[in-house]
Short mmCIF file of C-alpha atoms in Angstrom, two decimals:
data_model
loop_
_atom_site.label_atom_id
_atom_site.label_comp_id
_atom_site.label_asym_id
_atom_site.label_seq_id
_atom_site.Cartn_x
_atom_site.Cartn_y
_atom_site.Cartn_z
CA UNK X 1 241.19 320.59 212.67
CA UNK X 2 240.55 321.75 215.81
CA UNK X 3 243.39 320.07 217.46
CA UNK X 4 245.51 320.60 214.98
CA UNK X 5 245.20 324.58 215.76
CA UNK X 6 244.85 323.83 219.51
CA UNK X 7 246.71 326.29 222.02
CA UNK X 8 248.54 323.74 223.34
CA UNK X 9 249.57 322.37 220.49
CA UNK X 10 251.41 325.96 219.17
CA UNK X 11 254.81 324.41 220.13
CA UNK X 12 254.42 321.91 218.29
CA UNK X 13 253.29 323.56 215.32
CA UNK X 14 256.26 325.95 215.57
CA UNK X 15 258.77 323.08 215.58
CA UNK X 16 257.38 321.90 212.64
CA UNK X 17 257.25 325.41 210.93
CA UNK X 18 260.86 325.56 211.77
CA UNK X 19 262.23 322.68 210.98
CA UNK X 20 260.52 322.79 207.18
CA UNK X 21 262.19 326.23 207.13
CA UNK X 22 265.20 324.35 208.18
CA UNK X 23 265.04 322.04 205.42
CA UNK X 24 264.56 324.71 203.14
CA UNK X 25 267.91 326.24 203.60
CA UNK X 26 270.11 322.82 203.35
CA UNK X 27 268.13 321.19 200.34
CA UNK X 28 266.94 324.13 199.04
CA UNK X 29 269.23 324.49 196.18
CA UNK X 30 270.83 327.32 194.48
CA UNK X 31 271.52 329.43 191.40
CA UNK X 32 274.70 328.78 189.38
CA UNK X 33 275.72 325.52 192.28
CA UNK X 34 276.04 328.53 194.82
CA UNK X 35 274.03 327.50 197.93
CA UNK X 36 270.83 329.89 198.97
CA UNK X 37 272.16 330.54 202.27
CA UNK X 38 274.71 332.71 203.44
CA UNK X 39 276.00 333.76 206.43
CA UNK X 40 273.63 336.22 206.95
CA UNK X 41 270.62 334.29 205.82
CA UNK X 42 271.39 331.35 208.22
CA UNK X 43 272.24 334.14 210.99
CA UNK X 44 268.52 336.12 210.52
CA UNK X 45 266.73 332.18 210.17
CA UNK X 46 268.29 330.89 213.26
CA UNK X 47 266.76 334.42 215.06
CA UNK X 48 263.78 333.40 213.18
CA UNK X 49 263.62 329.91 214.24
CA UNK X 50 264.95 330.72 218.15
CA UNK X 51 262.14 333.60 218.18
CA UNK X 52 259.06 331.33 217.44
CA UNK X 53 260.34 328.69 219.97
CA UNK X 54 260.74 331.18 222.97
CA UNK X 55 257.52 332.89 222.01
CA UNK X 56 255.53 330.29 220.99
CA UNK X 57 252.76 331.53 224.12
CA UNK X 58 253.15 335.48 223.48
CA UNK X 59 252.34 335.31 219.44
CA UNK X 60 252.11 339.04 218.96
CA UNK X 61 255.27 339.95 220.46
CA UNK X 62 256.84 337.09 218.31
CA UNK X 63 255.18 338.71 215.47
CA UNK X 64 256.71 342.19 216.27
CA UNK X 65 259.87 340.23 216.16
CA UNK X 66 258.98 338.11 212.89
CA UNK X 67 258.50 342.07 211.17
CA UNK X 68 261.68 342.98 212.46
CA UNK X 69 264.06 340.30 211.28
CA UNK X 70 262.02 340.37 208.32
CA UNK X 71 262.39 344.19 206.90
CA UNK X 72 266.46 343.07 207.84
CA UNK X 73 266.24 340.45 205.49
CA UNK X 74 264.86 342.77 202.85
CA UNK X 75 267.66 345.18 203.67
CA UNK X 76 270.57 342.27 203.57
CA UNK X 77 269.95 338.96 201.83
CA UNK X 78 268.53 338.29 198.37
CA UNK X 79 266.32 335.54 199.14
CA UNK X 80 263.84 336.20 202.45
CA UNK X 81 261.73 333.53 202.00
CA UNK X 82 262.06 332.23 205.48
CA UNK X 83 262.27 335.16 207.26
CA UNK X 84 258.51 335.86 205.06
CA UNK X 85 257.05 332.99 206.01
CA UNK X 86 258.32 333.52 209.57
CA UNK X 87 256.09 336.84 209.37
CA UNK X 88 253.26 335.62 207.49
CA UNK X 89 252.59 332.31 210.38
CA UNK X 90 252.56 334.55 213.42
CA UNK X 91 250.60 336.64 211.75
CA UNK X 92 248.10 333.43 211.05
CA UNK X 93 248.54 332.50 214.87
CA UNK X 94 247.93 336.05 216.13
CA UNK X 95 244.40 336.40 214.39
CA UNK X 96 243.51 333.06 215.76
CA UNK X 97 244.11 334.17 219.27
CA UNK X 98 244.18 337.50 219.71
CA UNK X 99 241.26 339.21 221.98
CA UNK X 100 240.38 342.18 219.72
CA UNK X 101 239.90 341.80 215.96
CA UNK X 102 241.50 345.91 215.94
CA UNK X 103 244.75 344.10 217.43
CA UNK X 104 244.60 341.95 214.28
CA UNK X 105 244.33 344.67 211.75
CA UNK X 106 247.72 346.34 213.32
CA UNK X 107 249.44 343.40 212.80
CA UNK X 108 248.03 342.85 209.62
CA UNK X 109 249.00 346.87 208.79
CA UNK X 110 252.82 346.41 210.50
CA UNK X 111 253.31 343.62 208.03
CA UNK X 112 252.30 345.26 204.88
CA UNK X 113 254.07 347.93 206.13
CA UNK X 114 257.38 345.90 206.18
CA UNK X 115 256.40 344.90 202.64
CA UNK X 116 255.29 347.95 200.91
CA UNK X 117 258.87 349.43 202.42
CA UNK X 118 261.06 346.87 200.43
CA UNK X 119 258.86 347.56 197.05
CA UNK X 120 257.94 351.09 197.20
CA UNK X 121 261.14 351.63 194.93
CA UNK X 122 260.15 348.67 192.28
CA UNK X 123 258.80 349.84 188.83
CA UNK X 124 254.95 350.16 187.83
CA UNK X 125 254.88 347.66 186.13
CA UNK X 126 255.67 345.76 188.57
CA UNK X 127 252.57 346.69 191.04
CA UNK X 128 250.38 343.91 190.01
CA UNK X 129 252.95 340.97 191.10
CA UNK X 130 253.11 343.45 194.22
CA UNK X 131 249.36 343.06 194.79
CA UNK X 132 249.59 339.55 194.39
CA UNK X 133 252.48 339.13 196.85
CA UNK X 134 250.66 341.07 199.61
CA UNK X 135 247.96 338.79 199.00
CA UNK X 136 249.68 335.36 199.31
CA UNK X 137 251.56 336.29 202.33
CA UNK X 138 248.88 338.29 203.83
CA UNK X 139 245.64 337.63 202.64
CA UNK X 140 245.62 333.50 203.11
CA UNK X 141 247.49 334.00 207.06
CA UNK X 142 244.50 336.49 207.51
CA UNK X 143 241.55 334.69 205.93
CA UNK X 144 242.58 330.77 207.41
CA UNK X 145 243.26 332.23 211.25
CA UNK X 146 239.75 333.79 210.83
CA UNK X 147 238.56 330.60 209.38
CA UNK X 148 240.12 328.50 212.12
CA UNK X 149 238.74 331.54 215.05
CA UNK X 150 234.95 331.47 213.40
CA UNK X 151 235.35 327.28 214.12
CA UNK X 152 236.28 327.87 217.64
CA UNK X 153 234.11 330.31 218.55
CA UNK X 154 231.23 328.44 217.12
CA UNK X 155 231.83 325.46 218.95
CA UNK X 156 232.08 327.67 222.16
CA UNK X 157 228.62 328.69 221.11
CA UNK X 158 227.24 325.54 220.52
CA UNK X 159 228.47 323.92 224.03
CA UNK X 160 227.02 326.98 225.92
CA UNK X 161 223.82 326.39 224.25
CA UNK X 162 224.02 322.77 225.57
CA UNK X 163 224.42 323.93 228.81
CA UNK X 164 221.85 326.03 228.86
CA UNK X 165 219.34 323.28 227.46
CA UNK X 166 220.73 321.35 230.17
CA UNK X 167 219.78 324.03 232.81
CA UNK X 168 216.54 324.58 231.38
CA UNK X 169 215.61 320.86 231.14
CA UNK X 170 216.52 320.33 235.07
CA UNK X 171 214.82 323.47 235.99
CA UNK X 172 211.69 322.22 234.29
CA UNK X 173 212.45 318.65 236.02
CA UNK X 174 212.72 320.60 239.48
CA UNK X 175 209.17 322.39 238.46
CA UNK X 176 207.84 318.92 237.57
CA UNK X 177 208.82 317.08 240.59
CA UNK X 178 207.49 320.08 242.88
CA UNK X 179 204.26 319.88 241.54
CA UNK X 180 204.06 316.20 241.66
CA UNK X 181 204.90 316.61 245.13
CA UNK X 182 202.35 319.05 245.80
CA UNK X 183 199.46 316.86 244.07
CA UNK X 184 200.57 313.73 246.40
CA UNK X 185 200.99 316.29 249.74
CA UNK X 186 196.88 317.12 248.52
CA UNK X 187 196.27 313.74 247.84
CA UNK X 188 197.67 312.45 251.39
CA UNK X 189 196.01 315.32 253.14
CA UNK X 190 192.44 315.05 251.38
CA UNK X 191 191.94 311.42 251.32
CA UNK X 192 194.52 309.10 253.09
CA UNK X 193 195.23 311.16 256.47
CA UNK X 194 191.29 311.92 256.28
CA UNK X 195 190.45 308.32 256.80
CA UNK X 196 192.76 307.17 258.88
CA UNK X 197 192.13 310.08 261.26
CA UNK X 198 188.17 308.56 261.07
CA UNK X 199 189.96 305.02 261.82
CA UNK X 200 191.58 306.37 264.74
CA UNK X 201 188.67 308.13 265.83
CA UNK X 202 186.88 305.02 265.29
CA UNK X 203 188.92 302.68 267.47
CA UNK X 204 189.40 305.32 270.20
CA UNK X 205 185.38 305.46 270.40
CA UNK X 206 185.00 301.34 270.70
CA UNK X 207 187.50 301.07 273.51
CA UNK X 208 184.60 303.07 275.47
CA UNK X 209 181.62 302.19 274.25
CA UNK X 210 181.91 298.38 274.40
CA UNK X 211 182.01 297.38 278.05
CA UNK X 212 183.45 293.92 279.48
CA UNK X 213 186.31 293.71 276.84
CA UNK X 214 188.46 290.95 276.92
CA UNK X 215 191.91 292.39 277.64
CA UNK X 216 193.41 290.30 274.81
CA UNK X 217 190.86 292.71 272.80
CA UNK X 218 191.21 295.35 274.81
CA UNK X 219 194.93 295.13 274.09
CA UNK X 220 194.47 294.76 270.04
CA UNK X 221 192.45 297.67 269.86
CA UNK X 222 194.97 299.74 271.97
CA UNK X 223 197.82 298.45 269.38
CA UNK X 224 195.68 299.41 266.34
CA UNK X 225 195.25 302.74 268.28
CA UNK X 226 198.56 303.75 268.93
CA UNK X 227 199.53 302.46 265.35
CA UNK X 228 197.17 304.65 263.69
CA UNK X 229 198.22 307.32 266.06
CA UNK X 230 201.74 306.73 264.72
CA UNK X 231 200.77 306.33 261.00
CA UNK X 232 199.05 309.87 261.49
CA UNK X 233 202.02 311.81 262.99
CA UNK X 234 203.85 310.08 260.16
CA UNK X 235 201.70 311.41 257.30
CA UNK X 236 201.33 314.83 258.28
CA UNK X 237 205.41 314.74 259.04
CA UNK X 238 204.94 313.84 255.39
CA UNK X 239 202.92 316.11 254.07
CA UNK X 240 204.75 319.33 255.09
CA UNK X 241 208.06 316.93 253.93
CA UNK X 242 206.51 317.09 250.24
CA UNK X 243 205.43 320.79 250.57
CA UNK X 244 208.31 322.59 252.02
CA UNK X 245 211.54 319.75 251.00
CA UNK X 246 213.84 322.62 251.55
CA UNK X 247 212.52 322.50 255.53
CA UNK X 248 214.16 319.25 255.75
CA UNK X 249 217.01 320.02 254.46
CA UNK X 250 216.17 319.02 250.90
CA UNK X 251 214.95 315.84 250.97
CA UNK X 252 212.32 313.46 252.76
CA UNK X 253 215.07 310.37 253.37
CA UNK X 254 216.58 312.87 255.43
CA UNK X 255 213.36 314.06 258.17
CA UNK X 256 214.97 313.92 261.67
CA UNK X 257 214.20 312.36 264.41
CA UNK X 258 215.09 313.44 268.44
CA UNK X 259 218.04 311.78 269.42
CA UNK X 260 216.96 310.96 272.77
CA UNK X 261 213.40 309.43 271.73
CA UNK X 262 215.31 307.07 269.20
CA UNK X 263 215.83 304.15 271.95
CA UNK X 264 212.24 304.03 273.10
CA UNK X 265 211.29 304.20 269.40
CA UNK X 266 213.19 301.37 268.37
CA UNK X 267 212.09 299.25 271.09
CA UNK X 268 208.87 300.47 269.81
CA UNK X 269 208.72 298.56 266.53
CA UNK X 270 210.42 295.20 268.17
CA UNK X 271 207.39 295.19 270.77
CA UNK X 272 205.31 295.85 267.66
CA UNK X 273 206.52 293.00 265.43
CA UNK X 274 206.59 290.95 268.47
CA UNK X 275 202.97 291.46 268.94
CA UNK X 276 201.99 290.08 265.83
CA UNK X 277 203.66 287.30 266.48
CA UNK X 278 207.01 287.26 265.05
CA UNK X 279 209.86 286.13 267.89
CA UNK X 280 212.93 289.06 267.91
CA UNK X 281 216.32 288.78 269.46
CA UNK X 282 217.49 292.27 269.73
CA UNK X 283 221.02 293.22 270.24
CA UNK X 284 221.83 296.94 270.68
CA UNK X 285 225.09 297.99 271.52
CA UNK X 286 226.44 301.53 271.87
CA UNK X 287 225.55 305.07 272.38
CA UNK X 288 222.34 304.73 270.51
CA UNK X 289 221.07 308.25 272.19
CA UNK X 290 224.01 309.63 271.03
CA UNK X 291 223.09 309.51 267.25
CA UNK X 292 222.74 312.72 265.22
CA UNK X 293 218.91 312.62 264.02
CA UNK X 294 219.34 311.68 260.41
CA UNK X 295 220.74 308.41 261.07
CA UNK X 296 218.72 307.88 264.20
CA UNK X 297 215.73 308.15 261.73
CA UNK X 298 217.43 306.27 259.30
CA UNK X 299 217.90 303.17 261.74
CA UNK X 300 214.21 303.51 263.12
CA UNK X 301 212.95 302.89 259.31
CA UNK X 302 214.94 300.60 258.50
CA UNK X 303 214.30 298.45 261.35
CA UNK X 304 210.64 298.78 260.93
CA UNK X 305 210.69 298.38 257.19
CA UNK X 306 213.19 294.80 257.78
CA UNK X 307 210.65 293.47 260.67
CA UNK X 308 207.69 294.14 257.81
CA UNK X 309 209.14 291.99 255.60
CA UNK X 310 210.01 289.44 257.45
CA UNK X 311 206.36 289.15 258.46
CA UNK X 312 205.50 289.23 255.01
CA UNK X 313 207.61 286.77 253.54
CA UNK X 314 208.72 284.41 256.79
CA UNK X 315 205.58 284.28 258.20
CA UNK X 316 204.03 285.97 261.44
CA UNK X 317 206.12 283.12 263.71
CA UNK X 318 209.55 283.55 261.90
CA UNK X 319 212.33 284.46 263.87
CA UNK X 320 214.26 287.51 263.84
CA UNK X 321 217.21 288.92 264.56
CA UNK X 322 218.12 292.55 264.65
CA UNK X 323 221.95 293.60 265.94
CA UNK X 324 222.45 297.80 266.26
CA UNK X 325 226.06 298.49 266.83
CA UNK X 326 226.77 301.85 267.09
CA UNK X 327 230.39 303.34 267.52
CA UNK X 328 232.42 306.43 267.32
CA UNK X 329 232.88 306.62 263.84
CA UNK X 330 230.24 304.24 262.35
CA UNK X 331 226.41 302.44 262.36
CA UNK X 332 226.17 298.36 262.26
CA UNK X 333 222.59 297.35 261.37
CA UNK X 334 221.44 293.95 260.86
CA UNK X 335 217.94 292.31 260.58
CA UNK X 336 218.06 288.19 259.48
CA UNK X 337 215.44 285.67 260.15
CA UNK X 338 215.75 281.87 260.11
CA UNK X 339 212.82 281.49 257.07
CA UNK X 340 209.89 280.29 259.47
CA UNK X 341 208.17 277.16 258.98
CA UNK X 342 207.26 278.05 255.68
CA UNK X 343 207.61 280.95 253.31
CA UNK X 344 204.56 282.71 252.35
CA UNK X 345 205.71 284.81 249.75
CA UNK X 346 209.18 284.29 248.20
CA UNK X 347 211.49 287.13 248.39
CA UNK X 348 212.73 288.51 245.18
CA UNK X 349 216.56 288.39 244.78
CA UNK X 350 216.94 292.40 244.16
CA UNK X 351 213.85 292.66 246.61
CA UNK X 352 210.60 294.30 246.02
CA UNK X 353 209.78 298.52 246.79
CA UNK X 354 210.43 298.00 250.44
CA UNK X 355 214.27 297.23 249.69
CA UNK X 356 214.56 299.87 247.37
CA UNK X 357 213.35 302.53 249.53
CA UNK X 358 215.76 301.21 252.45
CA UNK X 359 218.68 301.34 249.52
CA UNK X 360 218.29 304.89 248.97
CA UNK X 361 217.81 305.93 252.65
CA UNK X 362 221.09 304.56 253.02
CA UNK X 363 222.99 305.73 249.80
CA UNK X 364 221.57 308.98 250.80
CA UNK X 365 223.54 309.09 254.26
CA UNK X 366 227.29 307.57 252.20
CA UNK X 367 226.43 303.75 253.22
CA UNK X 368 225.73 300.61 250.94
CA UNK X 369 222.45 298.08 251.35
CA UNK X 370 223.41 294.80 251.09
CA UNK X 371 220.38 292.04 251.11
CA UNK X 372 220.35 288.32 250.55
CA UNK X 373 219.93 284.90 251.38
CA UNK X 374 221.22 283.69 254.64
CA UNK X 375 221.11 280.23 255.37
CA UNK X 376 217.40 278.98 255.32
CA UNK X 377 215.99 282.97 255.43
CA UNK X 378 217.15 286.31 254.77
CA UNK X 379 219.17 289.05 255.63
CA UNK X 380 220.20 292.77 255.43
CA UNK X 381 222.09 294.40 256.77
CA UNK X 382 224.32 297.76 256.16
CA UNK X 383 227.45 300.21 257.55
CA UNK X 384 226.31 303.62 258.22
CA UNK X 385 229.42 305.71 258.15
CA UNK X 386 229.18 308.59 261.14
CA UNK X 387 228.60 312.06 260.98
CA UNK X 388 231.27 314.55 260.16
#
C-alpha cells in the first residue's frame, strides 16, 4: 500500500485513472444505441485527462482545475461522470499530501460547493440521494487519503523512534566504553605502572650496589633498565590515552610519535631483538624522518610487535628480516623470518592478539595487514598509504 500511494508513483497512478476514464467513454455504452459521449463530453475529458498529466506534482492546483471543468460539465453535458471522478481523485491525492489539514477542508468545501450548485434546484425529495452523492464522491476521497496520510505518518514515526533508540543505544555504548576505559587507566596506574616503577627502581639500585659486575651482566641489567624505562613512558602515554581519547585525537592506535626520534627508535627495537638473540637484516629506505607521527608510530609498533613474535614462535636464533620503504605517497613494511631451527610455538593461521592489534593499527590509518606463511617461516607485511 504504501507504494502504491507513493509520490513518485502519482504519474503513474494518473495514467491509470485516465486511461479507465478513457475506457469509460468508448465502451461505455449508451441509451437508445446513442453513444455517452459527445463532442463536448470528449472535449471537457480530454481537459480532464491533459490536466492530471501536467499536474500530476502540483495536486491542488489540478484540483482547482478538476472543480472547474467539473461545474462545466454540470452546466453542458448530461452525463459528468468523468469529469466527477476527475474531482473526487485529486481531491483523494490532495488530502494525502497536502501540509495543512485546513488546506484540505477548502478543497473538500470548493467541491461540495461545485456540487450543491448543480442540485440546489432539484426537488426535496430528492435531498436524501443528494446526501448520499456528496458522500460517495466526497466522503470515501476524504476518509481513504486520510487513511493512506495516518499510514505514512506513522511509519515516519516509527523510523524516528528507531533512530532515536539507535542514538540512545550508542550513547550508552560511548558511556560504557569510557568507563571501561577509566577502570583500566586506574587499574594500569594503581597496580601495573606501580610495580614496574619498583622493578625499575630495583634494577637501577643493583647496577650500584653489586661491585665487580661482569659486563655481560652489567650489560643485561642496563637492557632490562632501559626496557622498563621504556615500558614506563609507554604506560603512562597510556594512561592519559584511556583518560582523555579525545587528546589523541580520538583514539589510542593513533598516539604520535616525533618524527625526528622515529629512526633512532626503530633502530632501537632491532638492537633490542638482536640482543636476545634473534639475527635481523634491516633494510630502510627513504625519508623515514620525514613521516607524519601517526604512521611513524604506527611503523615503530609494528616492527616491535613482528620482532616479538618471531621470538616467540621462531625461536630466540631465528632470522629476521625487516624492509621499511618509505616514499612520497606511500609506507612498505615487511618483517619475515626463515622459521629457525625449530618452531617453538606454531603460529596460528589468522594469528593470535598480537596480529590483531597490528590489523587494526593499520585499518585505522586506510592500509590492509596481510600475514602468512613464507617459505619455511612467516611473514607480514603491509602498504601504508601516505598522508593527505
Amino acid at each position: 500500500m504504501s507504494r502504491l500511494f507513493d509520490a513518485r508513483d502519482t504519474l503513474v497512478r494518473l495514467i491509470l485513472l485516465d486511461l479507465s476514464g478513457l475506457s469509460y467513454l468508448i465502451f461505455g455504452g449508451g441509451h437508445g444505441g446513442t453513444p455517452v459521449a459527445g463532442t463536448t463530453q470528449w472535449v471537457l475529458a480530454g481537459a480532464a485527462f491533459a490536466g492530471t498529466l501536467l499536474l500530476h506534482r502540483r495536486p491542488l492546483v489540478s484540483l482547482v482545475v478538476q472543480a472547474a471543468l467539473l461545474a462545466a460539465a454540470f452546466a453542458l453535458v448530461d452525463d459528468a461522470t468523468i469529469n466527477i471522478v476527475g474531482a473526487s481523485w485529486m481531491l483523494f491525492e490532495v488530502t494525502m499530501w497536502a501540509g495543512r489539514l485546513r488546506t484540505v477542508g477548502w478543497c473538500v468545501a470548493l467541491v461540495a460547493a461545485v456540487h450543491v450548485s448543480d442540485t440546489i434546484t432539484d426537488p426535496i425529495g430528492q435531498l436524501r440521494s443528494n446526501l448520499f452523492g456528496l458522500t460517495a464522491v466526497i466522503g470515501l476521497p476524504l476518509l481513504a487519503g486520510m487513511v493512506v496520510r495516518t499510514t505514512r505518518e506513522l511509519g515516519r514515526q516509527a523510523a524516528e523512534r528507531v533512530v532515536q533508540e539507535q542514538r540512545r543505544h550508542e550513547s550508552e555504548s560511548r558511556a560504557a566504553r569510557a568507563d571501561e576505559r577509566n577502570a583500566i587507566a586506574r587499574e594500569l596506574h594503581d597496580v601495573v605502572a606501580h610495580h614496574v616503577a619498583s622493578m625499575v627502581l630495583r634494577v637501577g639500585v643493583a647496577r650500584h650496589v653489586l661491585p665487580g659486575l661482569d659486563p655481560k651482566a652489567a650489560e643485561v641489567f642496563d637492557d632490562v633498565h632501559r626496557s622498563g624505562t621504556t615500558a614506563l613512558a609507554d604506560l603512562r602515554r597510556l594512561v592519559g590515552v584511556l583518560r582523555d581519547p579525545d587528546g589523541v585525537r580520538g583514539d589510542a592506535a593513533l598516539t604520535a610519535i616525533d618524527p625526528s626520534a622515529l629512526p633512532a627508535a626503530l633502530d632501537g627495537a632491532v638492537e633490542t631483538a638482536r640482543r636476545g638473540g634473534l639475527v635481523v637484516d634491516a633494510e630502510v629506505s627513504g625519508p623515514l624522518a620525514a613521516l607524519d607521527a601517526v604512521r611513524g608510530l604506527a611503523v615503530l609498533r609494528l616492527t616491535q610487535e613482528a620482532l616479538t613474535n618471531v621470538a616467540k614462535h621462531a625461536g630466540t636464533t631465528a632470522h629476521a628480516r625487516l624492509i621499511v620503504a618509505v616514499t612520497a605517497d606511500r609506507v612498505e613494511w615487511e618483517v619475515s623470518d626463515d622459521g629457525g631451527p625449530g618452531v617453538t610455538e606454531p603460529a596460528p593461521p589468522g594469528g593470535g592478539h598480537g596480529i590483531i592489534g597490528m590489523r587494526e593499527r593499520v585499518e585505522v590509518l586506510g592500509g590492509e595487514l596481510e600475514a602468512g606463511p613464507y617459505g619455511n617461516g612467516w611473514r607480514v607485511r603491509t602498504a601504508l598509504p601516505g598522508a593527505a
